[in-house]
Every structure is written in C-alpha cells, then in structure tokens.
Coordinates of C-alpha atoms and ligand atoms in Angstrom, one line a residue:
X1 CA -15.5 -35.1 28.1
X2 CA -15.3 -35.4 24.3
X3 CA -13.1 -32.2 22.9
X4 CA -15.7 -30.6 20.1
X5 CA -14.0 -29.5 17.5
X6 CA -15.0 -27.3 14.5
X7 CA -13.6 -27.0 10.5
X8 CA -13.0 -23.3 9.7
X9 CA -11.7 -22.0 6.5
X10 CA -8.7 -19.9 6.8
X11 CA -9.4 -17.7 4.2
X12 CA -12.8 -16.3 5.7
X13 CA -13.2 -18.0 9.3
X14 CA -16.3 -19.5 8.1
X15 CA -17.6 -22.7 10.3
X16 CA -19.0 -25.6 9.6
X17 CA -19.3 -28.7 12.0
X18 CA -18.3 -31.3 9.2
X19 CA -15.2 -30.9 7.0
X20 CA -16.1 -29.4 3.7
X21 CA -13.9 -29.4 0.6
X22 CA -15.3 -26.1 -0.7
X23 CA -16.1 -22.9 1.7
X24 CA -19.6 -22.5 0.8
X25 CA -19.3 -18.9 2.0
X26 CA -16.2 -17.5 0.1
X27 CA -15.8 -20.4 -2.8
X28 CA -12.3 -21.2 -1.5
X29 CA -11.2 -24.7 -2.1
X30 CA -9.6 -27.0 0.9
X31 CA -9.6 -24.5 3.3
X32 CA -11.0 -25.9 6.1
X33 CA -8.9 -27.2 9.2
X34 CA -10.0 -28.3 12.4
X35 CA -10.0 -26.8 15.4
X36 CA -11.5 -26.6 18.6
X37 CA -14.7 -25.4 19.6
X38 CA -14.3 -22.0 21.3
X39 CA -17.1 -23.3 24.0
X40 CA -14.3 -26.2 25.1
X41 CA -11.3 -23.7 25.9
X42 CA -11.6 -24.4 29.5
X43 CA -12.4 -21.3 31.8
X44 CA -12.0 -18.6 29.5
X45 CA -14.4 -20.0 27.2
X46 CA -17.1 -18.4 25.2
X47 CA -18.9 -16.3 27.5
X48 CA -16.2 -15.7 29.4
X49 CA -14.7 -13.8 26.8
X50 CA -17.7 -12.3 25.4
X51 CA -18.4 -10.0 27.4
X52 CA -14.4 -8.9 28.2
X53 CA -15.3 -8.6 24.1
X54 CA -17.3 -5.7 24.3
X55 CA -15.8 -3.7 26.6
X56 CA -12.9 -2.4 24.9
X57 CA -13.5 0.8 23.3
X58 CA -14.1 2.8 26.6
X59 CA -18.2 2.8 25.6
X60 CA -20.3 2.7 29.2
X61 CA -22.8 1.1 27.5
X62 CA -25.4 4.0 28.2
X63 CA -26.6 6.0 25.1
X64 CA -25.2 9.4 24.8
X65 CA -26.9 12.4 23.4
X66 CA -24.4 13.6 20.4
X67 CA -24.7 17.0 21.3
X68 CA -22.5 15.8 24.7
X69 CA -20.1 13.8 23.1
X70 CA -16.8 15.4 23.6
X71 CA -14.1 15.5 20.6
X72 CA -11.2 13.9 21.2
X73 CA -8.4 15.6 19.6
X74 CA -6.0 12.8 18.8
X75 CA -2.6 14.1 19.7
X76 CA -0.5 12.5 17.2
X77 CA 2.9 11.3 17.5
X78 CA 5.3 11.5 15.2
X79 CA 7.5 8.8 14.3
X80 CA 10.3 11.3 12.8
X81 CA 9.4 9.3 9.6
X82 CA 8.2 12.3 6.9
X83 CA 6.9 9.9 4.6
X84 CA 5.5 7.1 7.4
X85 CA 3.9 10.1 9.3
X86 CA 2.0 11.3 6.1
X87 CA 0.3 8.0 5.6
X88 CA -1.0 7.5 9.1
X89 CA -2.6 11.0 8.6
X90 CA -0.1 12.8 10.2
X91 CA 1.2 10.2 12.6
X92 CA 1.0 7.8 15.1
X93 CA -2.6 7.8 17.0
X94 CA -2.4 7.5 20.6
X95 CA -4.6 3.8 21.2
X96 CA -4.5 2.8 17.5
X97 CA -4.1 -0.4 16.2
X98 CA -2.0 -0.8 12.7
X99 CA -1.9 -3.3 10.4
X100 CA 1.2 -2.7 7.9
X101 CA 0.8 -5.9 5.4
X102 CA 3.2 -6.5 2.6
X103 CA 5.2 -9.3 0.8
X104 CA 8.0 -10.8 2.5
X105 CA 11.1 -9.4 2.5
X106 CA 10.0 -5.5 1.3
X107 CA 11.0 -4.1 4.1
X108 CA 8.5 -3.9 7.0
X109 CA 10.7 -4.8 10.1
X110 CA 13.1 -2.8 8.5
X111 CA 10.4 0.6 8.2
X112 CA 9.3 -0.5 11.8
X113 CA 12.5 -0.8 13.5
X114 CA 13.4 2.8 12.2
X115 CA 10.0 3.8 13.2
X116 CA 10.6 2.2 16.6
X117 CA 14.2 3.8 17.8
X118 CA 13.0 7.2 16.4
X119 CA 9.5 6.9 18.8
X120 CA 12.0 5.3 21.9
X121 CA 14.0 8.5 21.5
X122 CA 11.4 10.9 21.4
X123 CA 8.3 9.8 23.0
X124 CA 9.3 7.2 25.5
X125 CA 9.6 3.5 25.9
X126 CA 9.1 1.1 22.8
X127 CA 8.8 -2.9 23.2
X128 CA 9.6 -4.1 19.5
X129 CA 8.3 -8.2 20.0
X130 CA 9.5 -10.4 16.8
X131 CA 8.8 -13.9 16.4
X132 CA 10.3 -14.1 13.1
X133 CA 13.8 -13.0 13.9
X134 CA 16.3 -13.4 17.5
X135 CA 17.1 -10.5 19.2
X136 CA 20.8 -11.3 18.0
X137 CA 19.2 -10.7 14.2
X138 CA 17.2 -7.4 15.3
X139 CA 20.2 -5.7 16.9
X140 CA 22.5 -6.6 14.0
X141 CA 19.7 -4.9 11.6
X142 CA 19.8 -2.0 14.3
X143 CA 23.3 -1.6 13.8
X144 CA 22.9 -0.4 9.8
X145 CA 19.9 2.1 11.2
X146 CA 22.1 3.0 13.5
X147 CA 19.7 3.0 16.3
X148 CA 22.1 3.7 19.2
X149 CA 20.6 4.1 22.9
X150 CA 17.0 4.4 22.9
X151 CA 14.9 2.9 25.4
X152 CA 14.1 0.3 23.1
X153 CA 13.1 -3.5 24.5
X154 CA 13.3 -6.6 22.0
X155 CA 11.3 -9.6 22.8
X156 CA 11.9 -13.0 20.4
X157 CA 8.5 -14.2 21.8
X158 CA 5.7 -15.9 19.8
X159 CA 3.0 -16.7 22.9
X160 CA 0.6 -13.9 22.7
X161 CA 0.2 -14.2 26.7
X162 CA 3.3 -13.5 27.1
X163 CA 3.8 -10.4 25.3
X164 CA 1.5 -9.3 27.0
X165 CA 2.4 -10.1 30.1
X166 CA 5.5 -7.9 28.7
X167 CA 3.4 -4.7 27.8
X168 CA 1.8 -4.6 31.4
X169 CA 5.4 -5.1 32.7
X170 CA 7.4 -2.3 30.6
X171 CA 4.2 0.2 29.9
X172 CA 5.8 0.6 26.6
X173 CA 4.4 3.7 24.7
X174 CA 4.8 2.1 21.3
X175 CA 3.8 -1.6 20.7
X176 CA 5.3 -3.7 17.7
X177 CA 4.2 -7.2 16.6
X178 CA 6.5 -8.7 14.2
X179 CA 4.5 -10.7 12.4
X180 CA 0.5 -11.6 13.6
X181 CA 1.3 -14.4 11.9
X182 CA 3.7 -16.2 14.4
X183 CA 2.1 -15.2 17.6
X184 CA -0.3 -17.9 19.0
X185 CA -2.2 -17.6 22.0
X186 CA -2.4 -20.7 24.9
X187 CA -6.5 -20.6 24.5
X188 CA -6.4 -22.1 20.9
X189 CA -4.6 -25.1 19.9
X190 CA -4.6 -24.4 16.4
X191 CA -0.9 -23.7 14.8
X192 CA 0.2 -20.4 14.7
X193 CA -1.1 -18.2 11.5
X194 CA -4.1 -20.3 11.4
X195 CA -7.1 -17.6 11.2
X196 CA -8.4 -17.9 14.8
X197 CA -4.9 -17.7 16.2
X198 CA -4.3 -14.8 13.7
X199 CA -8.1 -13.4 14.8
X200 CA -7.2 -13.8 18.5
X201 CA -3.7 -11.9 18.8
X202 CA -5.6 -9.2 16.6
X203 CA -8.0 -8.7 19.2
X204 CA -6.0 -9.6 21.9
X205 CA -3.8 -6.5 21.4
X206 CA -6.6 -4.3 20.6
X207 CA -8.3 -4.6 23.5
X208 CA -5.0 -3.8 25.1
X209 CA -3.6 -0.9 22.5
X210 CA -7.5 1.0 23.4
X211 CA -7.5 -0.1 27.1
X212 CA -3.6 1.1 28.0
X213 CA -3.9 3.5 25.1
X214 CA -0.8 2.6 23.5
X215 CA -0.4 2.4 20.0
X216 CA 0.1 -0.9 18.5
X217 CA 1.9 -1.5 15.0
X218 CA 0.7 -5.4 13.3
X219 CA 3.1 -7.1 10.7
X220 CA 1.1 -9.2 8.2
X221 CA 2.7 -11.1 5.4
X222 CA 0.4 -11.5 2.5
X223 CA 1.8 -14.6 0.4
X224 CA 0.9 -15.0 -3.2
X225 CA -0.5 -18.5 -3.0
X226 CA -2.5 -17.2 0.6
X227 CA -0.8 -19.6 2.7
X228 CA -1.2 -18.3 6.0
X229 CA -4.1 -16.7 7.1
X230 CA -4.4 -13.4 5.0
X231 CA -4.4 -10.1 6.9
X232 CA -7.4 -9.8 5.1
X233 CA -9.1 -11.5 7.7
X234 CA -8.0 -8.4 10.5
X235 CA -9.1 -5.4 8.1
X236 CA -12.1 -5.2 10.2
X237 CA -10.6 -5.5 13.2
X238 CA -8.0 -2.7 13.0
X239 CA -8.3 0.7 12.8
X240 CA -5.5 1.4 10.2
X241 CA -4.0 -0.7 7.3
X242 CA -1.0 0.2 5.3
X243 CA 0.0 -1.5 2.3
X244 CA 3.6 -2.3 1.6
X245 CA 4.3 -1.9 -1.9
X246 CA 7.3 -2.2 -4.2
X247 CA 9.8 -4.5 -6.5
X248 CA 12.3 -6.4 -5.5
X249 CA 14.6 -5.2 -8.8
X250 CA 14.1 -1.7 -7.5
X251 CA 14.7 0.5 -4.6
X252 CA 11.7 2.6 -3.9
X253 CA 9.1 1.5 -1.8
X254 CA 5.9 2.6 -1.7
X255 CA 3.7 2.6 1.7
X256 CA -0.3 3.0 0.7
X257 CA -3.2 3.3 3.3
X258 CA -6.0 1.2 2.1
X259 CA -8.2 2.1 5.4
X260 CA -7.6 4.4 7.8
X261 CA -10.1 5.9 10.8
X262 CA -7.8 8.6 11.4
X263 CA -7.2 9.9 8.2
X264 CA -7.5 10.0 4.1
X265 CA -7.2 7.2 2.5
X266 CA -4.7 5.8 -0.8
X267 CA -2.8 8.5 0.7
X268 CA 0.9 7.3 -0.4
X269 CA 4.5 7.8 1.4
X270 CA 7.6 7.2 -0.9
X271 CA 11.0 5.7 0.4
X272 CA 14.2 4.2 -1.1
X273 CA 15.8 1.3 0.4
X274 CA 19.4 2.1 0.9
X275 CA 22.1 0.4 2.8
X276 CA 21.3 2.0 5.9
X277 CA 17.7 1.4 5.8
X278 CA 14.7 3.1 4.6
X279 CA 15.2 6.6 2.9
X280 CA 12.4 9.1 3.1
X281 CA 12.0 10.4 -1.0
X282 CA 9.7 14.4 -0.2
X283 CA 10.1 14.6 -3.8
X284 CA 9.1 11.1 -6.1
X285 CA 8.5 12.9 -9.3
X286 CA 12.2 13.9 -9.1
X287 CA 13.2 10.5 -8.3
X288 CA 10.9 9.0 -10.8
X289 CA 12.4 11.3 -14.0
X290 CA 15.8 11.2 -13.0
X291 CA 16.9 7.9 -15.5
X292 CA 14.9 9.6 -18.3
X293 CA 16.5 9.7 -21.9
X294 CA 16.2 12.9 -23.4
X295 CA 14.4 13.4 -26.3
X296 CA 14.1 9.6 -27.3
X297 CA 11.2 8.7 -29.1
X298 CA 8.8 6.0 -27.3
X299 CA 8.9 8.0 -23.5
X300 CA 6.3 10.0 -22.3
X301 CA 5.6 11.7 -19.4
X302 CA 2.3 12.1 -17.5
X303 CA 1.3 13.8 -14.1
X304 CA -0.5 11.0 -11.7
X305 CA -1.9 11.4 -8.2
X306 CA -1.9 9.0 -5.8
X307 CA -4.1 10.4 -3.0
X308 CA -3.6 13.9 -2.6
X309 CA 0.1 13.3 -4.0
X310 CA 0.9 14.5 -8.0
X311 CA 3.8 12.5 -9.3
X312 CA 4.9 12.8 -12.4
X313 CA 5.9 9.4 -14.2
X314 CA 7.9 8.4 -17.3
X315 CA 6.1 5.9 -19.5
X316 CA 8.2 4.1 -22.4
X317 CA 6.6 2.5 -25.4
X318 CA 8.3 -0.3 -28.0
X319 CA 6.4 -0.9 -31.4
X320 CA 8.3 -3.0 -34.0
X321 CA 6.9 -5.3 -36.3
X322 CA 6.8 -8.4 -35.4
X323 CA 9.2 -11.6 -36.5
X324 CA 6.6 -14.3 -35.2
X325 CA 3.3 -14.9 -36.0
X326 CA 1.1 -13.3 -33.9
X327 CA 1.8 -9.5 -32.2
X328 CA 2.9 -10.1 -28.7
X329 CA 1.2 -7.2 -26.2
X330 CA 3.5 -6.8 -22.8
X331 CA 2.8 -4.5 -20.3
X332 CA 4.4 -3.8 -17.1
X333 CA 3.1 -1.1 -14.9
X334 CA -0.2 -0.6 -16.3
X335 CA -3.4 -2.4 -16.6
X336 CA -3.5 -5.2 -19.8
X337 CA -6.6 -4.5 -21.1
X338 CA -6.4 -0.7 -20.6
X339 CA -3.8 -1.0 -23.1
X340 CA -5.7 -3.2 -25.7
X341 CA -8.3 -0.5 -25.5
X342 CA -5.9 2.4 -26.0
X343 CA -4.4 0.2 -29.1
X344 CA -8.1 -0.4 -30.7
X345 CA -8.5 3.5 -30.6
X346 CA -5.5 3.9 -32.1
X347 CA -5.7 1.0 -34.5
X348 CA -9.5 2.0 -35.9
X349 CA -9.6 6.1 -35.1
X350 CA -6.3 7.5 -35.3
X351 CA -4.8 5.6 -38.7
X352 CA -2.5 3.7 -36.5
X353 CA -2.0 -0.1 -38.2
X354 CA -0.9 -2.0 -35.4
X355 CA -2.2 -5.6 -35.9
X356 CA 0.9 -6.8 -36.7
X357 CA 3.3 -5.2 -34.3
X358 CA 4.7 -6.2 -31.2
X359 CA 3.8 -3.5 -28.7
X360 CA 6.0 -3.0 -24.6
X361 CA 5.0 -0.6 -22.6
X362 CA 6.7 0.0 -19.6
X363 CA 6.5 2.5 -16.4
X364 CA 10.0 3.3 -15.4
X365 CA 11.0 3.0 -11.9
X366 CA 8.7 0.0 -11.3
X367 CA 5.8 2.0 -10.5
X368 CA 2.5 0.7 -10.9
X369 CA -0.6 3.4 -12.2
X370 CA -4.2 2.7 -12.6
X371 CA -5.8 6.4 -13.1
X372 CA -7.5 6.4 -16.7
X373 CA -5.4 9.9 -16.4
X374 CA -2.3 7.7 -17.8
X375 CA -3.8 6.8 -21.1
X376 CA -3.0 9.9 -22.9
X377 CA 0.8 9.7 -21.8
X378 CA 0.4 5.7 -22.2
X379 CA -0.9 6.5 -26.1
X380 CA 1.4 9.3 -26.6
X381 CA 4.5 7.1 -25.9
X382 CA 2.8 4.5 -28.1
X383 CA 2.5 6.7 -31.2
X384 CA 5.5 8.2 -30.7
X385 CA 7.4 4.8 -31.1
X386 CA 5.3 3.9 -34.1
X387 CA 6.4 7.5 -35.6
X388 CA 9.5 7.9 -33.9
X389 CA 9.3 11.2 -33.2
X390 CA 10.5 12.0 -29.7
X391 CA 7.9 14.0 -27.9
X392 CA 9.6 16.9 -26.5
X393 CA 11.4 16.2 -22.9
X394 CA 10.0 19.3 -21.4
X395 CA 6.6 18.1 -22.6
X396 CA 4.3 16.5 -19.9
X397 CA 0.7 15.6 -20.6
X398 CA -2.7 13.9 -18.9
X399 CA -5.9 12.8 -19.3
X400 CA -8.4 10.1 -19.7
X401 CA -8.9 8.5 -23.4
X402 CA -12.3 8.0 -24.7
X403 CA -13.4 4.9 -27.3
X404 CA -14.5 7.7 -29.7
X405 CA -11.1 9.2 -29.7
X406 CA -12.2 12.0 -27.3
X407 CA -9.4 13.1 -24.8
X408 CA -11.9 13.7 -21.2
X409 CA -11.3 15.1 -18.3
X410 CA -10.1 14.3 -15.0
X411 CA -10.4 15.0 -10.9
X412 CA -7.5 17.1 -9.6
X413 CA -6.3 18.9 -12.7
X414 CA -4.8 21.9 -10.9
X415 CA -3.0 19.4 -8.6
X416 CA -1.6 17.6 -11.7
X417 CA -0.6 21.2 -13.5
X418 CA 1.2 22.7 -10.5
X419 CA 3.7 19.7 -10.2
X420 CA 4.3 19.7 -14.2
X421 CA 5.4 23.6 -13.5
X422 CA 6.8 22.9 -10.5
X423 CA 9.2 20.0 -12.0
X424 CA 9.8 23.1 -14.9
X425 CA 8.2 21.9 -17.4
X426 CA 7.0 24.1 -20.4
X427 CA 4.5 22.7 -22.2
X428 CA 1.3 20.7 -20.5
X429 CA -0.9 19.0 -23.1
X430 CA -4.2 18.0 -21.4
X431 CA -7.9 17.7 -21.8
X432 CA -10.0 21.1 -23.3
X433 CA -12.0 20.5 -20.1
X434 CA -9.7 20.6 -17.6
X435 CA -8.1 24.1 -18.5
X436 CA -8.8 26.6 -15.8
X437 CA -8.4 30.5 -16.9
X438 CA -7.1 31.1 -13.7
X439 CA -4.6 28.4 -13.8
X440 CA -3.1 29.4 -16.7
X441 CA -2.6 32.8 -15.3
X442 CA -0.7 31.4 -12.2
X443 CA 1.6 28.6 -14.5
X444 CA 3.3 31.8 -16.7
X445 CA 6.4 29.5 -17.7
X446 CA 4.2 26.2 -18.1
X447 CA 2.1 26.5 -21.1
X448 CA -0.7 24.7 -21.3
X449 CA -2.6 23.2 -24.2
X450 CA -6.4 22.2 -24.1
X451 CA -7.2 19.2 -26.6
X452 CA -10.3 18.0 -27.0
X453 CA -9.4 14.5 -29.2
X454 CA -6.6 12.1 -29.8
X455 CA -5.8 13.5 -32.8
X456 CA -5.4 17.3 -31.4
X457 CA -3.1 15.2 -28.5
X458 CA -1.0 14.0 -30.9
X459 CA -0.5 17.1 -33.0
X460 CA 0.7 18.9 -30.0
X461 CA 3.3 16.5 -29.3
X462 CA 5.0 15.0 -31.8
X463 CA 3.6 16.8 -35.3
Ligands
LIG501 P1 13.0 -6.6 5.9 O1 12.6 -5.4 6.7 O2 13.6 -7.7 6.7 O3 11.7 -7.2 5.2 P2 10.3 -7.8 5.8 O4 10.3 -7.5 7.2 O5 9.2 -7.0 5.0 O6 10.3 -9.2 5.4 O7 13.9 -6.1 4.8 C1 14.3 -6.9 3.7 C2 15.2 -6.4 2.7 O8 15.8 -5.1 2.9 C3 16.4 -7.3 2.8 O9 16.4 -8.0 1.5 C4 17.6 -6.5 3.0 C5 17.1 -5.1 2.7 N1 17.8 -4.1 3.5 C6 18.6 -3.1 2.9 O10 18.7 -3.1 1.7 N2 19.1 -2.1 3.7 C7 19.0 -2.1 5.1 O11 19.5 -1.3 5.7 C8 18.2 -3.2 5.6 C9 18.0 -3.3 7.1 C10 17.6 -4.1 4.8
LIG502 MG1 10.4 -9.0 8.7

C-alpha cells in the first residue's frame, strides 16, 4: 500500500495535502515538511489513539452537577527552590505538566537538575531523562550543585517509548524531559523537533504525568530564527509555562510564568548564576541597586512590579550633543518608541531641545521593564543628564507619563511605596493620584511627594 503522506508547517501544525510555500494559516514562509499521514501509522493509528486521547484527565465522561464536584486541594511540593517554588504558585503540582522554555544555554538543565536532587531528597524518586547531554555530562554538572546521594536516575534517552517504558519501571515521583525537542516517538517518522514529534511527546507525557499523577517538567529551546518547532506549539497542551529570561553578559536570571492553571500569572522568581549553580536572589531590588553611583547625574531610580513583586530599578540616561549628523536614539532595557514619546514630551512641553543630541538610556543589571510606571524615572534620568544635576540617591520615583505632560497614575501604588521605604529611601516622588492618606501615615521616614505634571516631577528632583 502507498504510504500517504501530509505537508505540515512547523510553526503552527497546519495541514495541507500538497506542499505549499506559504502557511496559509499563520503566514509563515517554507514551513511545510512532509510527513506521514497519522491514519498510516500502522496499528496505533488514528482512532486508535483517539479515543486513548480523551481519556486522560480522570473525566468519566458523565456530566456532573457542580454542586458535587469535590475540590481537589493540590498538595504542593516543594522543590526547596524559594524563588522556583514562587513561580509555580507555590510549588510543584502533583500530575502537572511544565513547560520551562528559554534560550539555549540560560540555564535550564542547570535550574532543573538543582530542582531535581532537592525533590529526590525530599519527596522520593526523580528520573531526570536528557537527550541533549550523556549521563557522563549530567553527573559532572551535578558535581558543581553538589547533588550528592539522592535517589536520582539519569537516562541519555531520546525514544519517547522508551522513557516511558522507564517511568512505569522506576515510578519516579518527579519526571524531567531535557529537551521536548530531542525526544521522538517510533509512531512518527518525522525527525526529531519537527512539530508532530514535538506535539506527540507533549501529549505523550501528559497523558502519563495526569494518569500516574506525577509531575512532569518539559525543556523547550526557543531559537531566534524558530528553527525547531517552537514550544509555542505545546502552550496549549501544558498546564504551566515558565519563561527563562536573562543575559548572557550578566548573572541574574529571571524565571516568568506566562500561563499557569495553578497559579498567578507574570509572577517572577529572581536567581544569580554562580559557580555552583543557580542562586536564589529573596531580595532583587538590593541586588539591582547595589552597582549604583552615588549622586551621579543621568541615574534614576523607579519602583517596578513584575507580578505581585516591587523591584526597584536603576535607570541611567546619556545626552550629549551629537558629533555626526543625525541624533542617534539607543535604548537597552526599555521599549524604543516609549522612549521617542518620552523625548517629544520633553522636546515640545518641558523646554527640553533635544533634536540634536544623542540620547542612551540604559537599565542596569540587564533587566528589561515594560510598565508605562518607568517613564517618569526613564524621563527623570533623561533631564537630569541634559541638566546634570544628580537627582538625589535616596530619591526613588514612579509613574506613567502622559502626551500632555501630565504625570498619571498607576495599579499597585502601595506595593511600589512600601519597597521604596523598605529599601530606606526618603523621598518618593510619584503621581498626585496615587498618594494614599493612609499610606503616608504608615511610610513616616519615606516622604512622599504627589505631582501632578512633568514639570512638578522635575522640580522635586533635580530643581
Ligand atoms: P545550562 O543549564 O546548561 O543551560 P541550558 O540548559 O539552558 O542550555 O547552563 C548553561 C550555562 O550556565 C553555561 O554557560 C555554564 C553556566 N553555569 C554556571 O555558570 N555555573 C554552574 O554551576 C553551572 C552548572 C553552569
Ligand atoms: Mg540544557
């Protein structure tokens, strides 16, 4: 019998039954590959598997009344992780399946094998399956974490039946896949990290982390030019994903749930990579302000939150006039054209000539901010430079910058002002809006100044 085959693009899994040159669902050009037909995969074809499908969340496939639904209180486990604990929601969820996506080489197995010998300790077996690395490469990594005896298996395997062959076998209670990307299962004959294979493994392990209740961690590389099949594809399919975030050129890492069932969302954990592995940091702002010049004109700082997490954050600012012919704008750390806004309000409402300067603006610590709450400390540091003036270094500030030179409000104010006082900081200059009596009480050593427009702002720090 003639194999059938299909084209499917790898960046959406879109079918067709000819090849195409453009995805006609998702615009992406030469993305389609062939591969076979799910109906030709031999026994375990397409209704074979359909209907193992749909039975993996426990459902009996009768309708319940709500009122009889039971809660399940998810008793979580703790990977002995602060910061990793925090952005699962409080832990590991028996049964879950998490996706922890991030560039190559940020440290993911790193995070995960420290995740791993913690959980072996405490909670019981771990089977810790890499097709990336030998088990040679994993132990000599486990040496620097120092992971001594644990009941902790390593696997070198890339056949999805076959790690699973090993769960059943070991009856680990932690299950990590390092990455989805190398695994392939014997039913598809596509190469590995092609999007059905990637699809596949994704549900594969599902079925098995809900069915055997044991929670499963996924690596996914994301690749700038979207080589391999992105986990983008598996966002739907698992019930957790955690971004891996940072800069090579500097040692904190940042760890960011994008989705999460069991818990809030852009909620953030903060590590530095040391030599012995990932370093939980309880306290960023301290980390963040710890490099700052004092009382150098050009550096603000502003209270951010990233999830339910203030952090407070040095920005720097450059203006000089510029040697070439047109004004070069570089940003690093903020959003381009939040900047060329913040410039124009400068420029046209604050008496600011700027047209022919060259403006940098930089976040230290290689953080990365995109709360309109920055633009007051991102057009403080600006005007500062162009004045030099140093704003005060036990002056913080926040709040959102308007086109008509009106300084606006934000969410989470109180959040913001008990870190600046926290940090000991004695003067807060934010938005009119935002000041709450009762705050101001509470924050005796941390006063705090109202302003209600860019020019108030800037009379409060650097007149
Ligand atoms: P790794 O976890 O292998 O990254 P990923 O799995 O995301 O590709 O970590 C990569 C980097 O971390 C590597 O460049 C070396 C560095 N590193 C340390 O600085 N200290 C350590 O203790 C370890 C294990 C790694
Ligand atoms: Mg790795």
């Amino acid at each position: 019998m003639k194999q059938k085959t299909v084209f499917v693009c790898q960046e959406c899994g879109a079918q067709s039954p000819k090849w195409l040159g453009r995805c006609a669902d998702c615009g992406a050009w030469n993305s389609f590959v062939e591969e076979r037909a799910p109906g030709s995969e031999g026994t375990a074809g397409a209704a074979g598997s359909a209907s193992h499908r749909y039975a993996v969340t426990g459902a009996s496939g009768v309708a319940k009344l709500y009122a009889d639904v039971e809660i399940e209180s998810h008793a979580r486990l703790s990977t002995s992780i602060d910061e990793f604990d925090r952005v699962l929601g409080g832990g590991v969820v028996p049964g879950s399946l998490v996706l922890l996506g991030g560039e190559p080489g940020i440290g993911k197995s790193t995070l995960l094998l420290q995740a791993a010998a913690n959980m072996a300790r405490t909670v019981g077996p771990v089977l810790y399956s890499s097709g990336e690395e030998s088990e040679h490469q994993i132990k000599s990594r486990g040496e620097r974490l120092a992971v001594g005896t644990a009941p902790l298996y390593l696997l070198a395997e890339t056949c999805l039946e076959r790690i699973l062959e090993e769960i059943a076998r070991i009856k680990p209670a932690l299950v990590i896949v390092d990455s989805v990307q190398t695994v392939f299962s014997l039913k598809f004959q596509s190469a590995p990290g092609s999007i059905s294979q990637v699809r596949e493994a994704a549900t594969q392990l599902l079925f098995t982390a809900k069915g055997q209740n044991v929670p499963t961690f996924l690596v996914g590389h994301v690749t700038k030019d979207g080589s391999l099949a992105g986990p983008k594809a598996l966002e739907h399919v698992v019930d957790t994903v955690l971004y891996f975030e940072g800069e090579r050129h500097h040692s904190h890492r940042v760890v960011r749930a994008v989705k999460n069932r069991f818990g809030a969302v852009s909620e953030l954990g903060v590590f530095e990579m040391t030599s012995s592995g990932l370093r939980p940091v309880p306290n960023p702002s301290k980390m963040f302000l710890a490099e700052r010049p004092s009382n150098a004109p050009g550096s603000a700082v502003f209270c951010a939150v990233e999830g339910s997490r203030p952090m407070l954050i040095e920005v720097q600012a450059l203006v000089g006039t510029s040697s070439y012919g047109t004004a070069r704008r570089m940003v690093s750390g903020i959003d381009q054209q939040r900047l060329s806004l913040l410039l124009a309000v400068l420029d046209k409402r604050a008496g600011f000539n700027l047209a022919g300067d060259d403006v940098f603006v930089n976040v230290a610590g290689g953080m990365s901010v995109d709360e309109p709450a920055s633009d007051l400390g991102v057009l403080a540091a600006i005007a500062s430079s162009v004045r030099n003036r140093a704003i005060p270094s036990t002056t913080a500030m926040f709040g959102e910058v308007g086109l008509a030179c009106e300084v606006r409000g934000i969410p989470q104010a109180t959040l913001r002002v008990r870190e600046a006082a926290q940090m000991g900081f004695e003067r807060l200059v934010m938005p009119e809006a935002n000041i709450d009596p009762a705050d101001r009480k509470a924050m005796g050593s941390c006063e705090l100044i109202g302003v209600r427009t860019v020019g108030e702002a800037l009379d409060a720090l650097i007149a």
